[in-house]
Amino acid sequence: MNTCPVYRRSGGYSYTYFIPGPIGINLGMLKAPLHYHDNVSACSLCYSCSFVCPAKVDLAEQIYLWRQDLDKLGKADRMKKVMSGGMKYMMNRPSVFNMALKWAPLANGMPRFLIYNGLNDWGKGREMPKFSKESFNEMWKKGKVK
Ligand code: SF4
């Protein structure tokens, strides 16, 4: 539990199954996936729990496999599916990806209501970080990143 960045930030009460953390996510899914599926998506898949497990139980890999089952259970988040489809499209087309990176800083000057509205769950309690004027790739090429 204590190696999990999600558990460390959210605490035990944010888990639906009575056992929190990586073990609880897996046990909850074994017990009743329709009731305890929500924490599968909260995992960042950092794999820290798998690396520290003294018994070499690959908890993160199992969570990754559970996540692939969410759609079959009818529990995959629709908005995340749309976003994933968009990311897949962009990642498979480097020219589209680089164009999106180039134009992303324009979002910094957008009116607030266009970014913080009912479609943006993430922005309900948080401020979006500003896009950098230069991408990591551009900074790397200029030798600004070592
Ligand atoms: S892989 Fe998921 S459950 Fe495991 S430590 Fe990382 S965030 Fe926590």
Short mmCIF file of C-alpha atoms and ligand atoms in Angstrom, two decimals:
data_model
loop_
_atom_site.label_atom_id
_atom_site.label_comp_id
_atom_site.label_asym_id
_atom_site.label_seq_id
_atom_site.Cartn_x
_atom_site.Cartn_y
_atom_site.Cartn_z
CA MET A 1 0.00 0.00 0.00
CA ASN A 2 2.60 2.54 1.03
CA THR A 3 4.48 2.31 -2.22
CA CYS A 4 1.34 3.18 -4.20
CA PRO A 5 1.23 6.88 -5.20
CA VAL A 6 -2.55 6.72 -5.55
CA TYR A 7 -3.00 5.28 -2.04
CA ARG A 8 -0.54 7.80 -0.58
CA ARG A 9 -2.47 10.74 -2.06
CA SER A 10 -6.04 9.47 -1.69
CA GLY A 11 -5.99 7.37 1.50
CA GLY A 12 -7.87 4.20 2.35
CA TYR A 13 -11.40 5.62 2.34
CA SER A 14 -11.28 6.35 -1.38
CA TYR A 15 -11.33 2.61 -2.16
CA THR A 16 -14.67 0.87 -2.55
CA TYR A 17 -13.45 -2.55 -1.36
CA PHE A 18 -12.69 -2.79 2.36
CA ILE A 19 -9.04 -3.58 1.65
CA PRO A 20 -7.38 -0.53 0.05
CA GLY A 21 -4.34 -0.27 -2.21
CA PRO A 22 -3.11 -2.56 -4.97
CA ILE A 23 -4.02 -5.77 -3.15
CA GLY A 24 -7.52 -4.48 -2.44
CA ILE A 25 -8.07 -3.53 -6.09
CA ASN A 26 -7.24 -7.08 -7.16
CA LEU A 27 -9.18 -8.80 -4.37
CA GLY A 28 -12.20 -6.59 -4.99
CA MET A 29 -12.20 -7.49 -8.66
CA LEU A 30 -11.96 -11.19 -7.77
CA LYS A 31 -14.84 -10.86 -5.32
CA ALA A 32 -17.33 -8.79 -7.35
CA PRO A 33 -16.06 -6.86 -10.38
CA LEU A 34 -19.37 -5.08 -10.96
CA HIS A 35 -19.21 -3.58 -7.46
CA TYR A 36 -15.50 -2.89 -7.12
CA HIS A 37 -14.39 -1.93 -10.63
CA ASP A 38 -13.88 1.81 -10.07
CA ASN A 39 -10.45 1.64 -8.44
CA VAL A 40 -9.05 -0.27 -11.42
CA SER A 41 -9.15 3.00 -13.37
CA ALA A 42 -7.64 5.02 -10.52
CA CYS A 43 -4.38 3.05 -10.75
CA SER A 44 -1.64 4.95 -12.60
CA LEU A 45 0.01 1.67 -13.68
CA CYS A 46 3.34 2.83 -12.28
CA TYR A 47 4.09 -0.83 -11.33
CA SER A 48 5.66 0.16 -8.01
CA CYS A 49 3.53 -2.43 -6.16
CA SER A 50 4.87 -5.18 -8.41
CA PHE A 51 8.46 -4.08 -7.91
CA VAL A 52 8.30 -4.06 -4.11
CA CYS A 53 6.24 -7.22 -3.57
CA PRO A 54 8.44 -9.69 -1.61
CA ALA A 55 6.38 -12.62 -2.92
CA LYS A 56 6.75 -11.36 -6.54
CA VAL A 57 3.00 -11.08 -7.02
CA ASP A 58 2.58 -8.95 -10.16
CA LEU A 59 -0.26 -6.81 -8.81
CA ALA A 60 0.08 -4.03 -11.39
CA GLU A 61 0.05 -6.40 -14.35
CA GLN A 62 -3.14 -7.95 -12.99
CA ILE A 63 -4.70 -4.49 -12.61
CA TYR A 64 -3.72 -3.78 -16.21
CA LEU A 65 -5.51 -6.98 -17.27
CA TRP A 66 -8.58 -6.07 -15.19
CA ARG A 67 -8.66 -2.71 -16.92
CA GLN A 68 -8.91 -4.40 -20.29
CA ASP A 69 -11.99 -6.25 -19.02
CA LEU A 70 -13.89 -3.09 -18.02
CA ASP A 71 -15.38 -2.65 -21.48
CA LYS A 72 -16.71 -6.24 -21.47
CA LEU A 73 -18.30 -5.55 -18.09
CA GLY A 74 -19.93 -2.41 -19.49
CA LYS A 75 -17.95 -0.31 -16.99
CA ALA A 76 -15.50 1.47 -19.26
CA ASP A 77 -15.85 5.24 -19.02
CA ARG A 78 -17.29 6.58 -22.31
CA MET A 79 -15.34 9.81 -22.22
CA LYS A 80 -12.08 7.95 -21.58
CA LYS A 81 -12.83 5.67 -24.53
CA VAL A 82 -13.33 8.69 -26.80
CA MET A 83 -10.14 10.31 -25.48
CA SER A 84 -8.19 7.05 -25.92
CA GLY A 85 -9.45 6.75 -29.50
CA GLY A 86 -8.31 10.30 -30.19
CA MET A 87 -4.89 9.67 -28.64
CA LYS A 88 -4.51 6.44 -30.64
CA TYR A 89 -5.32 8.32 -33.84
CA MET A 90 -2.78 11.03 -33.03
CA MET A 91 -0.01 8.72 -31.82
CA ASN A 92 -0.24 6.67 -35.01
CA ARG A 93 0.27 9.84 -37.09
CA PRO A 94 3.47 11.68 -36.06
CA SER A 95 2.69 14.65 -38.32
CA VAL A 96 -0.71 15.15 -36.61
CA PHE A 97 0.94 14.71 -33.19
CA ASN A 98 3.64 17.29 -33.93
CA MET A 99 1.07 19.72 -35.35
CA ALA A 100 -1.07 19.35 -32.19
CA LEU A 101 2.01 20.03 -30.01
CA LYS A 102 2.84 23.09 -32.05
CA TRP A 103 -0.63 24.58 -31.65
CA ALA A 104 -1.29 23.46 -28.07
CA PRO A 105 0.00 26.73 -26.48
CA LEU A 106 -2.93 28.52 -28.15
CA ALA A 107 -5.11 26.89 -25.47
CA ASN A 108 -3.33 29.09 -22.87
CA GLY A 109 -5.21 32.11 -24.19
CA MET A 110 -8.63 30.49 -24.56
CA PRO A 111 -11.58 31.98 -22.64
CA ARG A 112 -12.09 30.20 -19.31
CA PHE A 113 -15.59 28.95 -20.08
CA LEU A 114 -14.26 26.96 -23.06
CA ILE A 115 -11.91 24.95 -20.81
CA TYR A 116 -13.76 24.85 -17.49
CA ASN A 117 -17.24 23.61 -18.34
CA GLY A 118 -19.43 20.54 -17.77
CA LEU A 119 -17.40 18.48 -20.26
CA ASN A 120 -14.20 18.87 -18.23
CA ASP A 121 -14.53 16.76 -15.06
CA TRP A 122 -10.83 17.07 -14.39
CA GLY A 123 -11.03 20.85 -14.26
CA LYS A 124 -13.81 20.98 -11.66
CA GLY A 125 -11.40 21.12 -8.75
CA ARG A 126 -8.14 21.96 -10.45
CA GLU A 127 -6.42 24.49 -12.64
CA MET A 128 -5.04 23.21 -15.90
CA PRO A 129 -1.27 23.66 -16.23
CA LYS A 130 -0.17 26.04 -18.99
CA PHE A 131 1.23 24.52 -22.15
CA SER A 132 4.90 25.27 -22.66
CA LYS A 133 5.77 27.38 -25.70
CA GLU A 134 8.35 24.76 -26.64
CA SER A 135 7.82 21.01 -26.72
CA PHE A 136 10.23 18.68 -24.93
CA ASN A 137 11.38 17.51 -28.35
CA GLU A 138 12.25 21.07 -29.44
CA MET A 139 14.08 21.75 -26.17
CA TRP A 140 15.99 18.47 -26.54
CA LYS A 141 17.12 19.39 -30.05
CA LYS A 142 18.35 22.79 -28.83
CA GLY A 143 20.33 21.13 -26.02
CA LYS A 144 18.20 22.75 -23.28
CA VAL A 145 17.42 19.34 -21.75
CA LYS A 146 20.15 17.00 -20.59
S1 SF4 B 1 0.62 0.14 -10.29
FE1 SF4 B 1 -1.29 1.10 -9.57
S2 SF4 B 1 -1.80 0.02 -7.68
FE2 SF4 B 1 0.35 -0.44 -8.15
S3 SF4 B 1 1.54 1.09 -6.98
FE3 SF4 B 1 1.22 1.94 -9.07
S4 SF4 B 1 -0.67 3.16 -8.91
FE4 SF4 B 1 -0.61 1.82 -7.10
#
